XYZ file of C-alpha atoms in Angstrom:
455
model
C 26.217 -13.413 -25.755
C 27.108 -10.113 -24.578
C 24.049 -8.946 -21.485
C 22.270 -5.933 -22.524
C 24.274 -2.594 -21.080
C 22.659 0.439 -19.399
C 23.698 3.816 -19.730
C 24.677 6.238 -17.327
C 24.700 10.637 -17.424
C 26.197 12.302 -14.383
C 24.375 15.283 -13.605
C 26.539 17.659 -12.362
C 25.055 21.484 -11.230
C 28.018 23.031 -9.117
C 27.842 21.515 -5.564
C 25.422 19.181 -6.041
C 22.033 18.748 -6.660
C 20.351 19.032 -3.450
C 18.778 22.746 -2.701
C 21.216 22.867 0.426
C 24.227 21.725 -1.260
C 26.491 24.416 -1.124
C 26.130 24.721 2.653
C 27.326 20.798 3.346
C 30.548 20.694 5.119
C 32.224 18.826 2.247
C 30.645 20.799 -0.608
C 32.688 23.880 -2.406
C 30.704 26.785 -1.949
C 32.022 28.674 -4.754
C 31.707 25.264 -7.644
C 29.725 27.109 -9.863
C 32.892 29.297 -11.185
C 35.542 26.986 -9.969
C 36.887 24.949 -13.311
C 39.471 23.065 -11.044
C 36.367 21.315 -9.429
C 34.610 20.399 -12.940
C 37.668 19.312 -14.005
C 37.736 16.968 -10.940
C 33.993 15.677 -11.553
C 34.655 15.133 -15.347
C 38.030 12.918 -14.353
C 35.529 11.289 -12.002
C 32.705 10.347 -14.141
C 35.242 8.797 -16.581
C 37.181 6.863 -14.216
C 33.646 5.506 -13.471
C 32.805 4.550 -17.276
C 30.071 7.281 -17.194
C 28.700 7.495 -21.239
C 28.318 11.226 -20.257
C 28.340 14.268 -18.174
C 25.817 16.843 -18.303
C 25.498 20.584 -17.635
C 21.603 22.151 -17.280
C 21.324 25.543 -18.021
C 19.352 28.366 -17.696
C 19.557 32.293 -19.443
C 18.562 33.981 -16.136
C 18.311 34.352 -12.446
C 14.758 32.817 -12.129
C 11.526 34.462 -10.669
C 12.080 38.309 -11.591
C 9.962 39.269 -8.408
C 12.478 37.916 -5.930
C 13.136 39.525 -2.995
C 16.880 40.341 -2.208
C 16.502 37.896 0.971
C 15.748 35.218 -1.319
C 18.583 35.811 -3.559
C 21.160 36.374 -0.671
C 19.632 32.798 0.489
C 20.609 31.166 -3.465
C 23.926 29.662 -3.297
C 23.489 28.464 -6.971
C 23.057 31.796 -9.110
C 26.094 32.072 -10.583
C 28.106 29.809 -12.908
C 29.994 28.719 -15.940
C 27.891 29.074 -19.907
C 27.699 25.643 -20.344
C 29.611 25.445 -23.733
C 32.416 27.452 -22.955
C 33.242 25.273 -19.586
C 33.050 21.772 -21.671
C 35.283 23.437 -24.151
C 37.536 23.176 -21.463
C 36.868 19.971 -20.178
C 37.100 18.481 -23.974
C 41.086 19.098 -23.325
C 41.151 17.152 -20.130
C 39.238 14.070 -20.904
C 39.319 11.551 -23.618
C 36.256 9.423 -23.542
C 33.465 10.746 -21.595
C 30.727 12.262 -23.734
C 29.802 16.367 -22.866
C 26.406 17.694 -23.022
C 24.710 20.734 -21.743
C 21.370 22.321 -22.235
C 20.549 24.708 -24.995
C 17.377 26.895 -25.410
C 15.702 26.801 -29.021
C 13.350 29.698 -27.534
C 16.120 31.821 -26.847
C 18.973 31.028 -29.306
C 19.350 31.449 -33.226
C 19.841 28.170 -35.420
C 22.862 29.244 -37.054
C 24.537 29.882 -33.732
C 23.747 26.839 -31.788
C 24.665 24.524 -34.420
C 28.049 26.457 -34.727
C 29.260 25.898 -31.544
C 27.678 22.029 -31.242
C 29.521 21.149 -34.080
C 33.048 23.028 -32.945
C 32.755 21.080 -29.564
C 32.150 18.155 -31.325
C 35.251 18.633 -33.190
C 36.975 19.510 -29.713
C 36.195 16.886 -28.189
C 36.717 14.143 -31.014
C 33.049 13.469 -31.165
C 31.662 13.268 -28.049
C 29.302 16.152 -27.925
C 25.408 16.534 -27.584
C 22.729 18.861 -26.927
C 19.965 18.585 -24.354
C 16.891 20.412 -26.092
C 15.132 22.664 -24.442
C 12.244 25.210 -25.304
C 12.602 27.408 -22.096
C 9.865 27.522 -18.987
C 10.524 31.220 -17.382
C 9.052 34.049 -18.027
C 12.137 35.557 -16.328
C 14.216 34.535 -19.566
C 11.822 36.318 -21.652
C 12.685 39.278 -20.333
C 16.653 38.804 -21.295
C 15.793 38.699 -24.548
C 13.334 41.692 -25.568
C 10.156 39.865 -24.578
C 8.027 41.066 -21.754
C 6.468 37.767 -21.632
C 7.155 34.129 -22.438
C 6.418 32.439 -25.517
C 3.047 29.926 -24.969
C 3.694 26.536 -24.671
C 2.797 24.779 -28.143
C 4.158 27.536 -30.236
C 7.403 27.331 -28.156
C 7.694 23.428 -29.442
C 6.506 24.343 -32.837
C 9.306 26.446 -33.278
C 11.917 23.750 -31.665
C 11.075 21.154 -33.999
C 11.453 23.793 -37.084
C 14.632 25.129 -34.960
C 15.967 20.979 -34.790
C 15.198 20.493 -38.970
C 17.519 24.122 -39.427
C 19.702 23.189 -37.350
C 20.335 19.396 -38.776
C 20.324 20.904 -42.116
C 23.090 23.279 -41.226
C 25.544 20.169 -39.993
C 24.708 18.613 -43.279
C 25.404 21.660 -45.113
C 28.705 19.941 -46.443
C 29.548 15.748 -47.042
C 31.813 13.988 -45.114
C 34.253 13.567 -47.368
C 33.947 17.553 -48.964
C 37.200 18.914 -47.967
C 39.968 17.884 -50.564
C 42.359 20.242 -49.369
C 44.828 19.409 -52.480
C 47.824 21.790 -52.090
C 49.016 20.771 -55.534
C 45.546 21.527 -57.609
C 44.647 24.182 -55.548
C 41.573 22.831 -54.953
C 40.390 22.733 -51.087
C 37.125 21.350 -51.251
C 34.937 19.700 -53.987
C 31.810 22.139 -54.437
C 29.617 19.556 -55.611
C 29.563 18.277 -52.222
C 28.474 21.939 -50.438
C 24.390 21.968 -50.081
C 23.314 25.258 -49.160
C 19.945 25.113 -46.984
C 18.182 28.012 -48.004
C 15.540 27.208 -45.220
C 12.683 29.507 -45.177
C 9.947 28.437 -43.054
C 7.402 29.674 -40.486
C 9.937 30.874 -37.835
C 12.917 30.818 -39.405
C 15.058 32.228 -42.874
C 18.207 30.696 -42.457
C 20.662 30.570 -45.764
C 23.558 28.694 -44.725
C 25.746 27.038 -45.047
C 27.364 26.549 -42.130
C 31.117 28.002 -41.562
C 32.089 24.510 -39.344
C 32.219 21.168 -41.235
C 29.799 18.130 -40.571
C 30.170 17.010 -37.189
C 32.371 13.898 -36.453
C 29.445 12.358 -34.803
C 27.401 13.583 -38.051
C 24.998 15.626 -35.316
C 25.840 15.788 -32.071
C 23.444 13.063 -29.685
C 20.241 15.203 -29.557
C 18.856 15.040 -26.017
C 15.246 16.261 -24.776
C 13.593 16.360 -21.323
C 10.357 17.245 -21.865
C 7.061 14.914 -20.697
C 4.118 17.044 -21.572
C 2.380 15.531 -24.711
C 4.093 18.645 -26.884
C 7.613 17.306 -25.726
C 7.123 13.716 -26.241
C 5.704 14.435 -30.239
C 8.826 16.411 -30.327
C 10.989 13.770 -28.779
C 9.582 10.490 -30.640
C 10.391 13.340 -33.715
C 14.044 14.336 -33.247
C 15.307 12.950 -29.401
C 17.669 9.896 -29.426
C 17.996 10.173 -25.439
C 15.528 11.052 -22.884
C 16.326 12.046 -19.585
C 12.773 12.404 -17.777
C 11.104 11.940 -14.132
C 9.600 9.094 -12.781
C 8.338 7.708 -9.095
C 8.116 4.450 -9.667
C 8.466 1.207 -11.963
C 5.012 1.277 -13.012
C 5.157 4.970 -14.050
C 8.526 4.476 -15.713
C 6.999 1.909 -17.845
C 4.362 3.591 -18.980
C 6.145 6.334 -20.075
C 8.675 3.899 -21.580
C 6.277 2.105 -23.549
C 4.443 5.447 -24.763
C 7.373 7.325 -26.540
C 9.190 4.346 -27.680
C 5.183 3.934 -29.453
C 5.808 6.673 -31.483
C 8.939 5.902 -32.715
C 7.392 3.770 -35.633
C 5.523 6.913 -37.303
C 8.830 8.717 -37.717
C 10.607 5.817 -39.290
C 12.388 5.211 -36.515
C 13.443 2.345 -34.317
C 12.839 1.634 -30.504
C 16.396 1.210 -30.025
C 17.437 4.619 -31.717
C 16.354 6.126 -28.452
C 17.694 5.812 -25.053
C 15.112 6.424 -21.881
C 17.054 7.722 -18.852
C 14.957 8.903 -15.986
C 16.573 10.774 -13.152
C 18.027 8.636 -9.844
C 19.039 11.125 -6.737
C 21.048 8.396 -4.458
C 21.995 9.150 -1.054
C 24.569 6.206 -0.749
C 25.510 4.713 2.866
C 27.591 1.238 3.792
C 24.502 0.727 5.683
C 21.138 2.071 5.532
C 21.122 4.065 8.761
C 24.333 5.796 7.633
C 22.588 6.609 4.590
C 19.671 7.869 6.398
C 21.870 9.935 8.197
C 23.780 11.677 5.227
C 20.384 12.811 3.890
C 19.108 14.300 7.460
C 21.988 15.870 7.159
C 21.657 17.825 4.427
C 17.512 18.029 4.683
C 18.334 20.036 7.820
C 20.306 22.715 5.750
C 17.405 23.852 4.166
C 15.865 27.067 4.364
C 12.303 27.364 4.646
C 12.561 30.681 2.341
C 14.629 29.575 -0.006
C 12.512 26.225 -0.195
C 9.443 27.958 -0.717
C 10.889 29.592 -3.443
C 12.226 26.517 -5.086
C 8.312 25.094 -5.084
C 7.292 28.330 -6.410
C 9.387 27.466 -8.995
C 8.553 24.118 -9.930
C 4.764 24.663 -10.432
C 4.893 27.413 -12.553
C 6.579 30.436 -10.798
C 3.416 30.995 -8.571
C 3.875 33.209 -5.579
C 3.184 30.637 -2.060
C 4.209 32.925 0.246
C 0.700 33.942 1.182
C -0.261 30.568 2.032
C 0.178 28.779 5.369
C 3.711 26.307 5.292
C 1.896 23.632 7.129
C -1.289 24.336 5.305
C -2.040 22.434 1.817
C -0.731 23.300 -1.476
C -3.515 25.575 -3.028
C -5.848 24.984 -6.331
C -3.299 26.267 -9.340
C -4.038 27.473 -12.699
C -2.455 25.763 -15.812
C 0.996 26.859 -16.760
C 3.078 28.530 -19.249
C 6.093 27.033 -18.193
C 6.855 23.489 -16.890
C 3.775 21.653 -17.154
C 4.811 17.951 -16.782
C 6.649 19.010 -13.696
C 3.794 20.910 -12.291
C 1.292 18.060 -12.654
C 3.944 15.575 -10.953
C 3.993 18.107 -7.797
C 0.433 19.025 -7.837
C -1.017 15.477 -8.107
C 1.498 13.712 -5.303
C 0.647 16.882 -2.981
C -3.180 15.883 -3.348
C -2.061 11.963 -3.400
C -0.058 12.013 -0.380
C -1.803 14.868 1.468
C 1.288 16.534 1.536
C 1.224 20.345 2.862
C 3.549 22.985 1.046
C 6.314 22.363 4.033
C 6.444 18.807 3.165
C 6.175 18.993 -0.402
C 9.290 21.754 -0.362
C 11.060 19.399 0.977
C 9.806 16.333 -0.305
C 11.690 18.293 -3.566
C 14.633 20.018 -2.286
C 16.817 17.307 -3.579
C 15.559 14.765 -6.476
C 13.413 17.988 -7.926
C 10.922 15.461 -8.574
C 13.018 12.362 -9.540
C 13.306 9.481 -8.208
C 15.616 9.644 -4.748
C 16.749 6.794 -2.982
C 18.684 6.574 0.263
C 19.827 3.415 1.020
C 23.112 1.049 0.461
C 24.800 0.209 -2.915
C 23.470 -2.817 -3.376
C 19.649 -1.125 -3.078
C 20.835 1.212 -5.192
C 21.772 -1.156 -7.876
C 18.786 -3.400 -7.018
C 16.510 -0.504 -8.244
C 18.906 0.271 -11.303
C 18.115 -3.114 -12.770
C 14.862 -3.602 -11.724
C 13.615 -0.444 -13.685
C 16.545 -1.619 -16.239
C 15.150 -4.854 -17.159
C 11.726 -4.612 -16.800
C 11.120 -1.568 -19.143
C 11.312 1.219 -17.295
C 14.521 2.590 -18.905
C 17.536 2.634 -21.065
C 19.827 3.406 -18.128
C 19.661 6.905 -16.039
C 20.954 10.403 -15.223
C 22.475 10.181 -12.127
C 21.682 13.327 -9.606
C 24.631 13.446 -7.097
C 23.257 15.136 -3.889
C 26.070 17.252 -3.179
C 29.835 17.283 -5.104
C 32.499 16.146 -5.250
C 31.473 13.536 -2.321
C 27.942 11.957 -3.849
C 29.571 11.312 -7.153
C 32.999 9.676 -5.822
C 30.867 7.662 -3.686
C 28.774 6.641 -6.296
C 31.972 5.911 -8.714
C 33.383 3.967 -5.348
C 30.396 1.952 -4.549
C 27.444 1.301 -6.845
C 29.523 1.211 -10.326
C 31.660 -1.862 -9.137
C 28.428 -3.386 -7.940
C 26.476 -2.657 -11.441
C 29.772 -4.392 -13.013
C 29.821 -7.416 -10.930
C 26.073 -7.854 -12.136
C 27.099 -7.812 -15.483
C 25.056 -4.689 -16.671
C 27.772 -1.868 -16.627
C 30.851 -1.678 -18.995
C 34.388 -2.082 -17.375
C 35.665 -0.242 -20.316
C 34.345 2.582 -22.908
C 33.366 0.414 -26.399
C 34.865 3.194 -28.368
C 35.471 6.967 -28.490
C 32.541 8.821 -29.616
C 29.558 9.495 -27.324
C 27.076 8.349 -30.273
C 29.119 5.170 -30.296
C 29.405 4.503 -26.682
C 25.281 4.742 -26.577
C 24.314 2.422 -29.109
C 23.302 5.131 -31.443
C 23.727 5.164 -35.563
C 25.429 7.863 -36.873
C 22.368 9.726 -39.170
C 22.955 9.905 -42.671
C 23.412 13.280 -44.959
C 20.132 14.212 -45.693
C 21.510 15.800 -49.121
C 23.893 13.391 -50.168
C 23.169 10.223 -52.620
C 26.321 8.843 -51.311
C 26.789 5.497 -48.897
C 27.331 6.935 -45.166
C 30.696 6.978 -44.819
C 32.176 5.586 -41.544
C 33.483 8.050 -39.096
C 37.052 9.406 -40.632
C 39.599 7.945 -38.109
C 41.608 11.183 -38.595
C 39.492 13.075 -36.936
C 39.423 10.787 -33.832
């Protein structure tokens, strides 16, 4: 019997993950806007098997009351939309799956599912849609707000956004389009269900002017860990990318959302858990240790403080001593998972607001590890097979060089254990994760299997 497989997103934000990325030697300052180097990662993380790549995204320069030394400091500001760059990469890659991050605070229904469902076609089903409900007030202010939506109303209108959207990729069957030159006929109308949504949030008639996805919906992906996010996840996610310090934490939150799978109907296995993995990868461990004081000394204290600022609700720190301890904070409107992460290993570890800026300058919170490939892969399976995850998103610390060595040296060693494929199972990114392909929630019909025409 086949051993159980884990899964495996590359990450990929420009130069690399780390807050000092673009100033490493090997790193291209410019990434962000450069499609010859996403073309390289993409080539990269398919040569290495990866099920995906993935592309966060935010709809504004963060933290409106910057000062122009900070943003002079930001070598990350500026890059590709998200959808319009894996467009691209669709055409130069044949396997790898392509996801990016999509607002439902700050986008229409109609729209998003629109363009999912065109790069799905694109790309010959291997599309999906990290899930996002926004966590800056800065974005408000892009789109006529002068303040951000609160926190439980922004995930009451993602899960109504999520049942619009679904409904507009189901807005025609499978098999709908006759195209018959010699009747004339083009499509058979009994199989075109208009949605006619009307809800709290949202009047949305349809139907939609793309046909159902190849995949049926794109993989739906979510991030969030409040208590908000995981009712919406357990609701509509089928993968998970989260953070997590160690095995025991990873478990619990493994065991908690899979938990509320059942009262949705749905199954454990329906939805992949991959928490976040920042390696630092050496032949030996000093050599590790010495790529990562590398780029740890690259940091600037501004542009740090900034980045904690950031991460614990866009509070101002500036007036509080760097070697001092991180101060008593209100609740959020943005991030709060993230915020309570920082905040209670600050107060854990007695950590002061130097050490905790850099403490996240590169995993943001994740887990980091800086060791050899075979520690790397040792902490892969551990968390693997004692339920702690479905696989992981895998945070390169600076690019092209953390995700080549990472292709180079822990993939062959996750093979020879048995636990990695040598070769993709099939072509869609649904497929390649284990995932069923949903059914038509208008049609009587049997599901039909996925049209090999359109692969």
């Amino acid at each position: 019997m086949k051993k159980k497989q884990l899964r495996l997103g590359a990450f990929l934000p420009s130069s690399g993950h780390h807050l000092a990325s673009w100033r490493h030697p090997d790193a291209e300052a410019g990434a962000g806007l450069s499609f010859k180097h996403y073309k390289r990662l993409a080539q990269t993380a398919e040569r290495g098997k990866f099920d995906m790549i993935f592309l966060a995204d935010g709809v504004a320069i963060r933290d409106r009351d910057q000062t122009s030394e900070v943003l002079s400091r930001n070598g990350k500001l500026v890059h590709f939309e998200p959808l319009t760059l894996l467009s691209a990469l669709s055409v130069v890659t044949e396997n790898i799956g392509l996801t990016a991050t999509v607002s439902t605070t700050y986008n229409e229904p109609f729209h998003l599912a629109r363009k999912f469902a065109s790069l799905d076609y694109l790309s010959n089903g291997r599309a999906g849609w990290n899930l996002v409900t926004s966590a800056t007030e800065a974005e408000a202010l892009n789109f006529n707000r002068e303040n951000h939506m609160e926190h439980t109303l922004r995930y009451e209108r993602a899960k109504e956004f999520v049942d619009v959207v679904t409904k507009l990729w189901d807005s025609w069957e499978d098999d709908a389009f006759l195209r018959d030159k010699e009747s004339g006929v083009y499509f058979d109308p009994d199989k075109l269900h208009v949605p006619n949504h009307k809800g709290e949030h949202f009047s949305v008639r349809g139907p939609l002017n793309v046909a159902r996805p190849i995949q049926g919906y794109p993989v739906i992906i979510q991030a969030g860990s409040s208590e908000d996010g995981k009712n919406l996840a357990a609701q509509t996610a089928e993968v998970i990318f989260t953070a997590q310090q160690t095995l025991a934490e990873a478990q619990g939150f493994y065991a908690d959302v899979k938990g509320r799978l059942a009262q949705y109907g749905r199954s454990p296995d329906h939805l992949k858990i991959m928490p976040g993995i920042f390696p630092v990868i050496g032949r030996t461990e000093q050599e590790a240790q010495d790529k990562f004081d590398q780029i740890q000394e690259l940091i600037d204290p501004v542009v740090g403080l900034n980045l904690l600022g950031g991460m614990i609700g866009g509070f101002d720190l500036s007036a509080y001593p760097l070697d001092g301890p991180l101060p008593e904070l209100p609740e959020t409107n943005g991030g709060k998972s993230r915020q309570k992460l920082l905040t209670d290993l600050a107060h854990r570890e007695n950590l002061t607001i130097r050490q905790l800026y850099l403490w996240i300058a590169g995993a943001r919170g994740h887990r980091q590890i800086v060791g050899t490939p075979t520690q790397i892969a040792d902490l892969l399976e551990d968390w693997f097979v004692n339920g702690g995850a479905d696989g992981f998103n895998i945070m390169p610390p600076w690019l092209p060089g953390g995700l080549d060595e990472f292709v180079e040296l822990v993939i062959p060693e996750l093979q020879r254990r048995g636990l990695f494929r040598t070769e993709y199972e099939a072509s869609t990114l649904r497929e390649n994760l284990g995932l069923p392909r949903p059914r038509n929630q208008f049609s009587k019909a049997p599901e039909l299997a996925i049209a090999s025409s359109a692969k």
